Each structure stands twice: as C-alpha cells, then as structure tokens.
GROMACS .gro file of N, CA and C in nm:
model
  435
    1UNK      N    1   1.833  -3.139   5.301
    1UNK     CA    2   1.725  -3.060   5.354
    1UNK      C    3   1.638  -3.010   5.239
    2UNK      N    4   1.509  -3.039   5.250
    2UNK     CA    5   1.412  -2.995   5.149
    2UNK      C    6   1.341  -2.872   5.200
    3UNK      N    7   1.347  -2.765   5.120
    3UNK     CA    8   1.285  -2.640   5.163
    3UNK      C    9   1.134  -2.640   5.146
    4UNK      N   10   1.086  -2.683   5.030
    4UNK     CA   11   0.943  -2.681   5.005
    4UNK      C   12   0.902  -2.812   4.939
    5UNK      N   13   0.852  -2.903   5.018
    5UNK     CA   14   0.812  -3.031   4.960
    5UNK      C   15   0.674  -3.022   4.895
    6UNK      N   16   0.668  -2.977   4.769
    6UNK     CA   17   0.541  -2.965   4.700
    6UNK      C   18   0.506  -3.096   4.632
    7UNK      N   19   0.378  -3.127   4.630
    7UNK     CA   20   0.330  -3.242   4.554
    7UNK      C   21   0.315  -3.204   4.408
    8UNK      N   22   0.280  -3.296   4.321
    8UNK     CA   23   0.269  -3.269   4.177
    8UNK      C   24   0.164  -3.163   4.146
    9UNK      N   25   0.052  -3.162   4.215
    9UNK     CA   26  -0.052  -3.063   4.189
    9UNK      C   27  -0.006  -2.923   4.229
   10UNK      N   28   0.059  -2.912   4.341
   10UNK     CA   29   0.107  -2.783   4.388
   10UNK      C   30   0.216  -2.729   4.296
   11UNK      N   31   0.303  -2.816   4.250
   11UNK     CA   32   0.408  -2.773   4.156
   11UNK      C   33   0.346  -2.721   4.026
   12UNK      N   34   0.244  -2.788   3.976
   12UNK     CA   35   0.176  -2.744   3.853
   12UNK      C   36   0.113  -2.608   3.873
   13UNK      N   37   0.046  -2.588   3.987
   13UNK     CA   38  -0.015  -2.460   4.017
   13UNK      C   39   0.090  -2.350   4.027
   14UNK      N   40   0.200  -2.381   4.093
   14UNK     CA   41   0.308  -2.283   4.107
   14UNK      C   42   0.365  -2.244   3.971
   15UNK      N   43   0.384  -2.340   3.882
   15UNK     CA   44   0.436  -2.311   3.748
   15UNK      C   45   0.338  -2.224   3.670
   16UNK      N   46   0.208  -2.250   3.683
   16UNK     CA   47   0.108  -2.169   3.614
   16UNK      C   48   0.110  -2.027   3.667
   17UNK      N   49   0.118  -2.010   3.798
   17UNK     CA   50   0.121  -1.877   3.858
   17UNK      C   51   0.246  -1.800   3.817
   18UNK      N   52   0.359  -1.869   3.810
   18UNK     CA   53   0.482  -1.802   3.768
   18UNK      C   54   0.477  -1.760   3.621
   19UNK      N   55   0.402  -1.834   3.541
   19UNK     CA   56   0.394  -1.804   3.398
   19UNK      C   57   0.292  -1.696   3.366
   20UNK      N   58   0.206  -1.658   3.457
   20UNK     CA   59   0.101  -1.561   3.430
   20UNK      C   60   0.152  -1.428   3.375
   21UNK      N   61   0.254  -1.366   3.432
   21UNK     CA   62   0.300  -1.239   3.372
   21UNK      C   63   0.341  -1.254   3.226
   22UNK      N   64   0.409  -1.362   3.192
   22UNK     CA   65   0.451  -1.384   3.054
   22UNK      C   66   0.330  -1.407   2.964
   23UNK      N   67   0.231  -1.483   3.014
   23UNK     CA   68   0.112  -1.508   2.933
   23UNK      C   69   0.030  -1.382   2.912
   24UNK      N   70   0.022  -1.297   3.012
   24UNK     CA   71  -0.056  -1.175   2.997
   24UNK      C   72   0.009  -1.078   2.899
   25UNK      N   73   0.140  -1.085   2.882
   25UNK     CA   74   0.209  -0.998   2.786
   25UNK      C   75   0.201  -1.053   2.645
   26UNK      N   76   0.178  -1.183   2.629
   26UNK     CA   77   0.177  -1.244   2.497
   26UNK      C   78   0.073  -1.184   2.404
   27UNK      N   79  -0.053  -1.161   2.447
   27UNK     CA   80  -0.148  -1.101   2.353
   27UNK      C   81  -0.106  -0.963   2.306
   28UNK      N   82  -0.044  -0.885   2.390
   28UNK     CA   83   0.000  -0.752   2.349
   28UNK      C   84   0.108  -0.762   2.242
   29UNK      N   85   0.197  -0.858   2.254
   29UNK     CA   86   0.300  -0.876   2.153
   29UNK      C   87   0.241  -0.926   2.023
   30UNK      N   88   0.145  -1.016   2.032
   30UNK     CA   89   0.084  -1.070   1.911
   30UNK      C   90   0.004  -0.964   1.837
   31UNK      N   91  -0.054  -0.870   1.909
   31UNK     CA   92  -0.137  -0.769   1.847
   31UNK      C   93  -0.056  -0.653   1.789
   32UNK      N   94   0.072  -0.647   1.818
   32UNK     CA   95   0.155  -0.537   1.768
   32UNK      C   96   0.161  -0.543   1.616
   33UNK      N   97   0.159  -0.427   1.548
   33UNK     CA   98   0.164  -0.428   1.402
   33UNK      C   99   0.296  -0.485   1.351
   34UNK      N  100   0.289  -0.544   1.235
   34UNK     CA  101   0.409  -0.601   1.173
   34UNK      C  102   0.505  -0.487   1.139
   35UNK      N  103   0.634  -0.511   1.146
   35UNK     CA  104   0.729  -0.405   1.111
   35UNK      C  105   0.715  -0.367   0.965
   36UNK      N  106   0.748  -0.243   0.934
   36UNK     CA  107   0.732  -0.193   0.798
   36UNK      C  108   0.820  -0.269   0.698
   37UNK      N  109   0.924  -0.334   0.746
   37UNK     CA  110   1.010  -0.411   0.655
   37UNK      C  111   0.932  -0.523   0.587
   38UNK      N  112   0.824  -0.568   0.650
   38UNK     CA  113   0.743  -0.673   0.591
   38UNK      C  114   0.672  -0.623   0.466
   39UNK      N  115   0.656  -0.494   0.450
   39UNK     CA  116   0.586  -0.437   0.337
   39UNK      C  117   0.681  -0.370   0.238
   40UNK      N  118   0.805  -0.406   0.238
   40UNK     CA  119   0.902  -0.343   0.148
   40UNK      C  120   0.908  -0.418   0.016
   41UNK      N  121   0.905  -0.343  -0.092
   41UNK     CA  122   0.911  -0.403  -0.225
   41UNK      C  123   1.053  -0.452  -0.255
   42UNK      N  124   1.061  -0.558  -0.330
   42UNK     CA  125   1.189  -0.614  -0.372
   42UNK      C  126   1.228  -0.555  -0.508
   43UNK      N  127   1.351  -0.578  -0.547
   43UNK     CA  128   1.398  -0.532  -0.678
   43UNK      C  129   1.314  -0.594  -0.789
   44UNK      N  130   1.278  -0.720  -0.775
   44UNK     CA  131   1.197  -0.788  -0.876
   44UNK      C  132   1.059  -0.724  -0.886
   45UNK      N  133   0.997  -0.694  -0.774
   45UNK     CA  134   0.865  -0.630  -0.776
   45UNK      C  135   0.873  -0.491  -0.839
   46UNK      N  136   0.977  -0.417  -0.807
   46UNK     CA  137   0.992  -0.283  -0.864
   46UNK      C  138   1.015  -0.292  -1.014
   47UNK      N  139   1.094  -0.386  -1.057
   47UNK     CA  140   1.119  -0.405  -1.200
   47UNK      C  141   0.989  -0.437  -1.274
   48UNK      N  142   0.911  -0.528  -1.218
   48UNK     CA  143   0.781  -0.562  -1.280
   48UNK      C  144   0.690  -0.440  -1.285
   49UNK      N  145   0.687  -0.366  -1.174
   49UNK     CA  146   0.602  -0.246  -1.170
   49UNK      C  147   0.643  -0.146  -1.277
   50UNK      N  148   0.772  -0.114  -1.284
   50UNK     CA  149   0.818  -0.014  -1.381
   50UNK      C  150   0.795  -0.060  -1.524
   51UNK      N  151   0.816  -0.188  -1.550
   51UNK     CA  152   0.792  -0.243  -1.684
   51UNK      C  153   0.645  -0.229  -1.720
   52UNK      N  154   0.557  -0.260  -1.627
   52UNK     CA  155   0.413  -0.246  -1.649
   52UNK      C  156   0.373  -0.099  -1.661
   53UNK      N  157   0.428  -0.017  -1.573
   53UNK     CA  158   0.393   0.125  -1.569
   53UNK      C  159   0.430   0.195  -1.700
   54UNK      N  160   0.552   0.176  -1.746
   54UNK     CA  161   0.598   0.246  -1.866
   54UNK      C  162   0.555   0.177  -1.994
   55UNK      N  163   0.527   0.048  -1.988
   55UNK     CA  164   0.484  -0.023  -2.108
   55UNK      C  165   0.583  -0.005  -2.222
   56UNK      N  166   0.531  -0.005  -2.343
   56UNK     CA  167   0.618   0.010  -2.460
   56UNK      C  168   0.632   0.156  -2.501
   57UNK      N  169   0.531   0.239  -2.470
   57UNK     CA  170   0.533   0.378  -2.519
   57UNK      C  171   0.506   0.482  -2.411
   58UNK      N  172   0.508   0.443  -2.285
   58UNK     CA  173   0.483   0.538  -2.177
   58UNK      C  174   0.358   0.504  -2.098
   59UNK      N  175   0.340   0.567  -1.985
   59UNK     CA  176   0.227   0.535  -1.897
   59UNK      C  177   0.091   0.574  -1.956
   60UNK      N  178  -0.008   0.497  -1.919
   60UNK     CA  179  -0.145   0.523  -1.962
   60UNK      C  180  -0.205   0.634  -1.875
   61UNK      N  181  -0.319   0.690  -1.916
   61UNK     CA  182  -0.387   0.788  -1.829
   61UNK      C  183  -0.418   0.729  -1.691
   62UNK      N  184  -0.456   0.602  -1.684
   62UNK     CA  185  -0.483   0.538  -1.554
   62UNK      C  186  -0.357   0.537  -1.468
   63UNK      N  187  -0.244   0.496  -1.528
   63UNK     CA  188  -0.116   0.494  -1.455
   63UNK      C  189  -0.083   0.633  -1.402
   64UNK      N  190  -0.102   0.733  -1.484
   64UNK     CA  191  -0.070   0.871  -1.445
   64UNK      C  192  -0.158   0.919  -1.329
   65UNK      N  193  -0.279   0.870  -1.323
   65UNK     CA  194  -0.370   0.915  -1.218
   65UNK      C  195  -0.354   0.834  -1.089
   66UNK      N  196  -0.339   0.703  -1.100
   66UNK     CA  197  -0.347   0.617  -0.981
   66UNK      C  198  -0.218   0.548  -0.939
   67UNK      N  199  -0.113   0.557  -1.021
   67UNK     CA  200   0.008   0.482  -0.988
   67UNK      C  201   0.130   0.572  -0.971
   68UNK      N  202   0.106   0.700  -0.940
   68UNK     CA  203   0.215   0.795  -0.914
   68UNK      C  204   0.191   0.866  -0.781
   69UNK      N  205   0.298   0.916  -0.723
   69UNK     CA  206   0.290   0.988  -0.597
   69UNK      C  207   0.235   1.128  -0.618
   70UNK      N  208   0.194   1.190  -0.511
   70UNK     CA  209   0.149   1.329  -0.516
   70UNK      C  210   0.263   1.421  -0.558
   71UNK      N  211   0.385   1.387  -0.522
   71UNK     CA  212   0.502   1.466  -0.562
   71UNK      C  213   0.508   1.477  -0.714
   72UNK      N  214   0.488   1.365  -0.783
   72UNK     CA  215   0.493   1.369  -0.930
   72UNK      C  216   0.372   1.442  -0.989
   73UNK      N  217   0.258   1.427  -0.929
   73UNK     CA  218   0.141   1.501  -0.977
   73UNK      C  219   0.165   1.651  -0.965
   74UNK      N  220   0.225   1.692  -0.854
   74UNK     CA  221   0.256   1.834  -0.835
   74UNK      C  222   0.362   1.881  -0.935
   75UNK      N  223   0.463   1.798  -0.960
   75UNK     CA  224   0.566   1.833  -1.060
   75UNK      C  225   0.503   1.852  -1.197
   76UNK      N  226   0.412   1.762  -1.234
   76UNK     CA  227   0.348   1.771  -1.365
   76UNK      C  228   0.263   1.897  -1.375
   77UNK      N  229   0.193   1.929  -1.269
   77UNK     CA  230   0.110   2.049  -1.268
   77UNK      C  231   0.196   2.176  -1.283
   78UNK      N  232   0.314   2.174  -1.224
   78UNK     CA  233   0.403   2.289  -1.231
   78UNK      C  234   0.473   2.301  -1.367
   79UNK      N  235   0.474   2.193  -1.444
   79UNK     CA  236   0.542   2.194  -1.575
   79UNK      C  237   0.449   2.136  -1.683
   80UNK      N  238   0.342   2.205  -1.717
   80UNK     CA  239   0.245   2.150  -1.813
   80UNK      C  240   0.299   2.133  -1.955
   81UNK      N  241   0.408   2.201  -1.987
   81UNK     CA  242   0.465   2.190  -2.122
   81UNK      C  243   0.548   2.064  -2.143
   82UNK      N  244   0.578   1.993  -2.036
   82UNK     CA  245   0.662   1.872  -2.046
   82UNK      C  246   0.591   1.754  -1.981
   83UNK      N  247   0.634   1.635  -2.018
   83UNK     CA  248   0.585   1.513  -1.956
   83UNK      C  249   0.690   1.471  -1.853
   84UNK      N  250   0.665   1.500  -1.727
   84UNK     CA  251   0.766   1.473  -1.625
   84UNK      C  252   0.788   1.325  -1.602
   85UNK      N  253   0.693   1.241  -1.638
   85UNK     CA  254   0.710   1.096  -1.621
   85UNK      C  255   0.803   1.037  -1.726
   86UNK      N  256   0.817   1.105  -1.839
   86UNK     CA  257   0.903   1.057  -1.948
   86UNK      C  258   1.019   1.151  -1.977
   87UNK      N  259   1.027   1.262  -1.905
   87UNK     CA  260   1.133   1.362  -1.928
   87UNK      C  261   1.136   1.403  -2.075
   88UNK      N  262   1.019   1.429  -2.130
   88UNK     CA  263   1.012   1.465  -2.272
   88UNK      C  264   0.887   1.548  -2.299
   89UNK      N  265   0.868   1.578  -2.427
   89UNK     CA  266   0.747   1.646  -2.470
   89UNK      C  267   0.665   1.560  -2.564
   90UNK      N  268   0.720   1.445  -2.602
   90UNK     CA  269   0.653   1.357  -2.696
   90UNK      C  270   0.645   1.215  -2.642
   91UNK      N  271   0.574   1.133  -2.717
   91UNK     CA  272   0.561   0.991  -2.682
   91UNK      C  273   0.676   0.914  -2.747
   92UNK      N  274   0.749   0.833  -2.669
   92UNK     CA  275   0.863   0.760  -2.727
   92UNK      C  276   0.819   0.643  -2.815
   93UNK      N  277   0.911   0.599  -2.901
   93UNK     CA  278   0.885   0.481  -2.984
   93UNK      C  279   0.898   0.352  -2.903
   94UNK      N  280   0.975   0.359  -2.795
   94UNK     CA  281   0.993   0.242  -2.709
   94UNK      C  282   1.051   0.283  -2.575
   95UNK      N  283   1.032   0.195  -2.477
   95UNK     CA  284   1.082   0.221  -2.342
   95UNK      C  285   1.147   0.093  -2.290
   96UNK      N  286   1.263   0.108  -2.226
   96UNK     CA  287   1.332  -0.005  -2.164
   96UNK      C  288   1.365   0.027  -2.019
   97UNK      N  289   1.356  -0.073  -1.934
   97UNK     CA  290   1.385  -0.056  -1.792
   97UNK      C  291   1.515  -0.130  -1.760
   98UNK      N  292   1.610  -0.059  -1.701
   98UNK     CA  293   1.737  -0.119  -1.662
   98UNK      C  294   1.726  -0.194  -1.530
   99UNK      N  295   1.838  -0.249  -1.482
   99UNK     CA  296   1.837  -0.320  -1.354
   99UNK      C  297   1.795  -0.228  -1.240
  100UNK      N  298   1.726  -0.284  -1.142
  100UNK     CA  299   1.678  -0.208  -1.027
  100UNK      C  300   1.779  -0.218  -0.915
  101UNK      N  301   1.805  -0.106  -0.851
  101UNK     CA  302   1.888  -0.100  -0.731
  101UNK      C  303   1.797  -0.069  -0.614
  102UNK      N  304   1.816  -0.139  -0.503
  102UNK     CA  305   1.736  -0.117  -0.383
  102UNK      C  306   1.828  -0.075  -0.270
  103UNK      N  307   1.795   0.036  -0.206
  103UNK     CA  308   1.869   0.084  -0.089
  103UNK      C  309   1.774   0.072   0.031
  104UNK      N  310   1.783  -0.039   0.103
  104UNK     CA  311   1.695  -0.064   0.217
  104UNK      C  312   1.704   0.049   0.319
  105UNK      N  313   1.825   0.094   0.348
  105UNK     CA  314   1.843   0.197   0.450
  105UNK      C  315   1.779   0.330   0.410
  106UNK      N  316   1.771   0.357   0.281
  106UNK     CA  317   1.708   0.480   0.233
  106UNK      C  318   1.559   0.459   0.204
  107UNK      N  319   1.516   0.334   0.200
  107UNK     CA  320   1.375   0.305   0.175
  107UNK      C  321   1.331   0.332   0.033
  108UNK      N  322   1.423   0.318  -0.063
  108UNK     CA  323   1.390   0.350  -0.201
  108UNK      C  324   1.459   0.252  -0.297
  109UNK      N  325   1.395   0.231  -0.410
  109UNK     CA  326   1.453   0.154  -0.519
  109UNK      C  327   1.445   0.237  -0.645
  110UNK      N  328   1.537   0.213  -0.739
  110UNK     CA  329   1.537   0.293  -0.861
  110UNK      C  330   1.594   0.213  -0.976
  111UNK      N  331   1.563   0.262  -1.095
  111UNK     CA  332   1.616   0.202  -1.218
  111UNK      C  333   1.632   0.311  -1.322
  112UNK      N  334   1.725   0.289  -1.413
  112UNK     CA  335   1.740   0.379  -1.528
  112UNK      C  336   1.637   0.337  -1.632
  113UNK      N  337   1.566   0.435  -1.682
  113UNK     CA  338   1.467   0.411  -1.788
  113UNK      C  339   1.524   0.472  -1.915
  114UNK      N  340   1.523   0.394  -2.022
  114UNK     CA  341   1.574   0.440  -2.151
  114UNK      C  342   1.457   0.453  -2.248
  115UNK      N  343   1.445   0.569  -2.308
  115UNK     CA  344   1.342   0.591  -2.409
  115UNK      C  345   1.409   0.595  -2.546
  116UNK      N  346   1.341   0.535  -2.645
  116UNK     CA  347   1.392   0.532  -2.783
  116UNK      C  348   1.309   0.629  -2.868
  117UNK      N  349   1.379   0.700  -2.954
  117UNK     CA  350   1.317   0.802  -3.038
  117UNK      C  351   1.353   0.778  -3.184
  118UNK      N  352   1.302   0.858  -3.272
  118UNK     CA  353   1.333   0.847  -3.414
  118UNK      C  354   1.484   0.862  -3.437
  119UNK      N  355   1.530   0.810  -3.550
  119UNK     CA  356   1.672   0.817  -3.590
  119UNK      C  357   1.762   0.752  -3.485
  120UNK      N  358   1.715   0.647  -3.421
  120UNK     CA  359   1.791   0.570  -3.322
  120UNK      C  360   1.840   0.653  -3.203
  121UNK      N  361   1.777   0.765  -3.177
  121UNK     CA  362   1.813   0.847  -3.061
  121UNK      C  363   1.754   0.784  -2.934
  122UNK      N  364   1.830   0.797  -2.825
  122UNK     CA  365   1.781   0.748  -2.695
  122UNK      C  366   1.801   0.856  -2.590
  123UNK      N  367   1.727   0.842  -2.484
  123UNK     CA  368   1.742   0.931  -2.369
  123UNK      C  369   1.723   0.845  -2.244
  124UNK      N  370   1.778   0.890  -2.132
  124UNK     CA  371   1.764   0.815  -2.008
  124UNK      C  372   1.722   0.907  -1.894
  125UNK      N  373   1.657   0.848  -1.797
  125UNK     CA  374   1.623   0.915  -1.672
  125UNK      C  375   1.612   0.808  -1.564
  126UNK      N  376   1.602   0.851  -1.441
  126UNK     CA  377   1.594   0.758  -1.329
  126UNK      C  378   1.456   0.766  -1.266
  127UNK      N  379   1.395   0.649  -1.248
  127UNK     CA  380   1.263   0.639  -1.186
  127UNK      C  381   1.279   0.580  -1.047
  128UNK      N  382   1.214   0.641  -0.948
  128UNK     CA  383   1.226   0.602  -0.807
  128UNK      C  384   1.094   0.550  -0.753
  129UNK      N  385   1.103   0.445  -0.672
  129UNK     CA  386   0.988   0.386  -0.606
  129UNK      C  387   1.020   0.374  -0.457
  130UNK      N  388   0.930   0.424  -0.372
  130UNK     CA  389   0.947   0.403  -0.227
  130UNK      C  390   0.920   0.257  -0.196
  131UNK      N  391   1.004   0.198  -0.114
  131UNK     CA  392   0.990   0.056  -0.084
  131UNK      C  393   0.866   0.025  -0.003
  132UNK      N  394   0.814   0.121   0.071
  132UNK     CA  395   0.700   0.095   0.157
  132UNK      C  396   0.567   0.145   0.100
  133UNK      N  397   0.565   0.188  -0.026
  133UNK     CA  398   0.441   0.239  -0.083
  133UNK      C  399   0.340   0.126  -0.101
  134UNK      N  400   0.219   0.149  -0.053
  134UNK     CA  401   0.112   0.052  -0.069
  134UNK      C  402  -0.011   0.125  -0.121
  135UNK      N  403  -0.056   0.099  -0.242
  135UNK     CA  404   0.006   0.007  -0.337
  135UNK      C  405   0.135   0.067  -0.393
  136UNK      N  406   0.209  -0.015  -0.462
  136UNK     CA  407   0.335   0.031  -0.521
  136UNK      C  408   0.303   0.141  -0.623
  137UNK      N  409   0.385   0.247  -0.622
  137UNK     CA  410   0.366   0.355  -0.719
  137UNK      C  411   0.498   0.427  -0.742
  138UNK      N  412   0.501   0.498  -0.854
  138UNK     CA  413   0.619   0.575  -0.891
  138UNK      C  414   0.626   0.697  -0.799
  139UNK      N  415   0.740   0.714  -0.732
  139UNK     CA  416   0.752   0.823  -0.634
  139UNK      C  417   0.815   0.948  -0.693
  140UNK      N  418   0.916   0.931  -0.780
  140UNK     CA  419   0.981   1.048  -0.838
  140UNK      C  420   1.055   1.008  -0.965
  141UNK      N  421   1.084   1.106  -1.047
  141UNK     CA  422   1.160   1.087  -1.170
  141UNK      C  423   1.263   1.199  -1.175
  142UNK      N  424   1.387   1.162  -1.202
  142UNK     CA  425   1.494   1.262  -1.218
  142UNK      C  426   1.546   1.250  -1.360
  143UNK      N  427   1.531   1.358  -1.436
  143UNK     CA  428   1.577   1.358  -1.575
  143UNK      C  429   1.729   1.369  -1.581
  144UNK      N  430   1.788   1.306  -1.681
  144UNK     CA  431   1.935   1.299  -1.691
  144UNK      C  432   1.997   1.431  -1.733
  145UNK      N  433   1.936   1.505  -1.816
  145UNK     CA  434   2.005   1.623  -1.864
  145UNK      C  435   1.916   1.737  -1.878
   0.00000   0.00000   0.00000
C-alpha cells in the first residue's frame, strides 16, 4: 500500500519545503561571531612578543605607551621611583626570556624574564600576557622579590 504516490517534481518540492527551516537558520549561524578561542595567542607568539618587547635592554618608549595594559600604566604611575616593567630602577645590561607557559583555562600566558646587571648579577620576574588581547600586549608584571 502506497500512502502518497508523489512524482519526481512533487518529491523535489516537498524536500525543498522541508529544508526551509534549516536554510533560514543557516545565515544566522554563519553571521555569528567567531569564538574568542580563535583569537588566543600561542606560546610561540607570546615568546616572540616578549622578546621584541624587552629587546636587549628593556622596552622602548613606544612599547611602554602602546604595548602595555592599562593595569601596568596605572602601576607605573603609582610607583614613579621604579620601573615596573623591569622590576628595577636602572636599565639592564641584557634581558632574556624563558619558556612561555600558556593556561588556556585562565586565558593567560607567562614567562620568566631574566635581567643581567653589572658584576654578573641577575634578577628575575614574571611577565603576563592575556591570550585574547588584540593587539597583543603585556598585561602584568610580578617582581620576584
């Protein structure tokens, strides 16, 4: 027993009509913004950024103005006697960036920064970058001691 003997044209029309709700939802899905995970920095990108940011002797005036978070600008304003980006009062003889750790769930990446001083003295601090910052910028610095 055949319930609905449709011809080829009627079957095609029926399939199109059944697909309409799915097709009408498709543009809304396509227009949805990409998830923020698509804009998350990798450990390699953070390492390159920190290496560029700190250079050999510390950040440039441009870096200090345009490549740091407002949190760090406020910290620097509150402590004018110190350089909060280098955890010091002077310019180092050299700067090295350690391996970067990325915590996706926390949305942050960080690395130990080592500064070299006269008489082979060194100091370390931790530099933090938010994974979703666009453009990438230094979010915070925590001094070691």
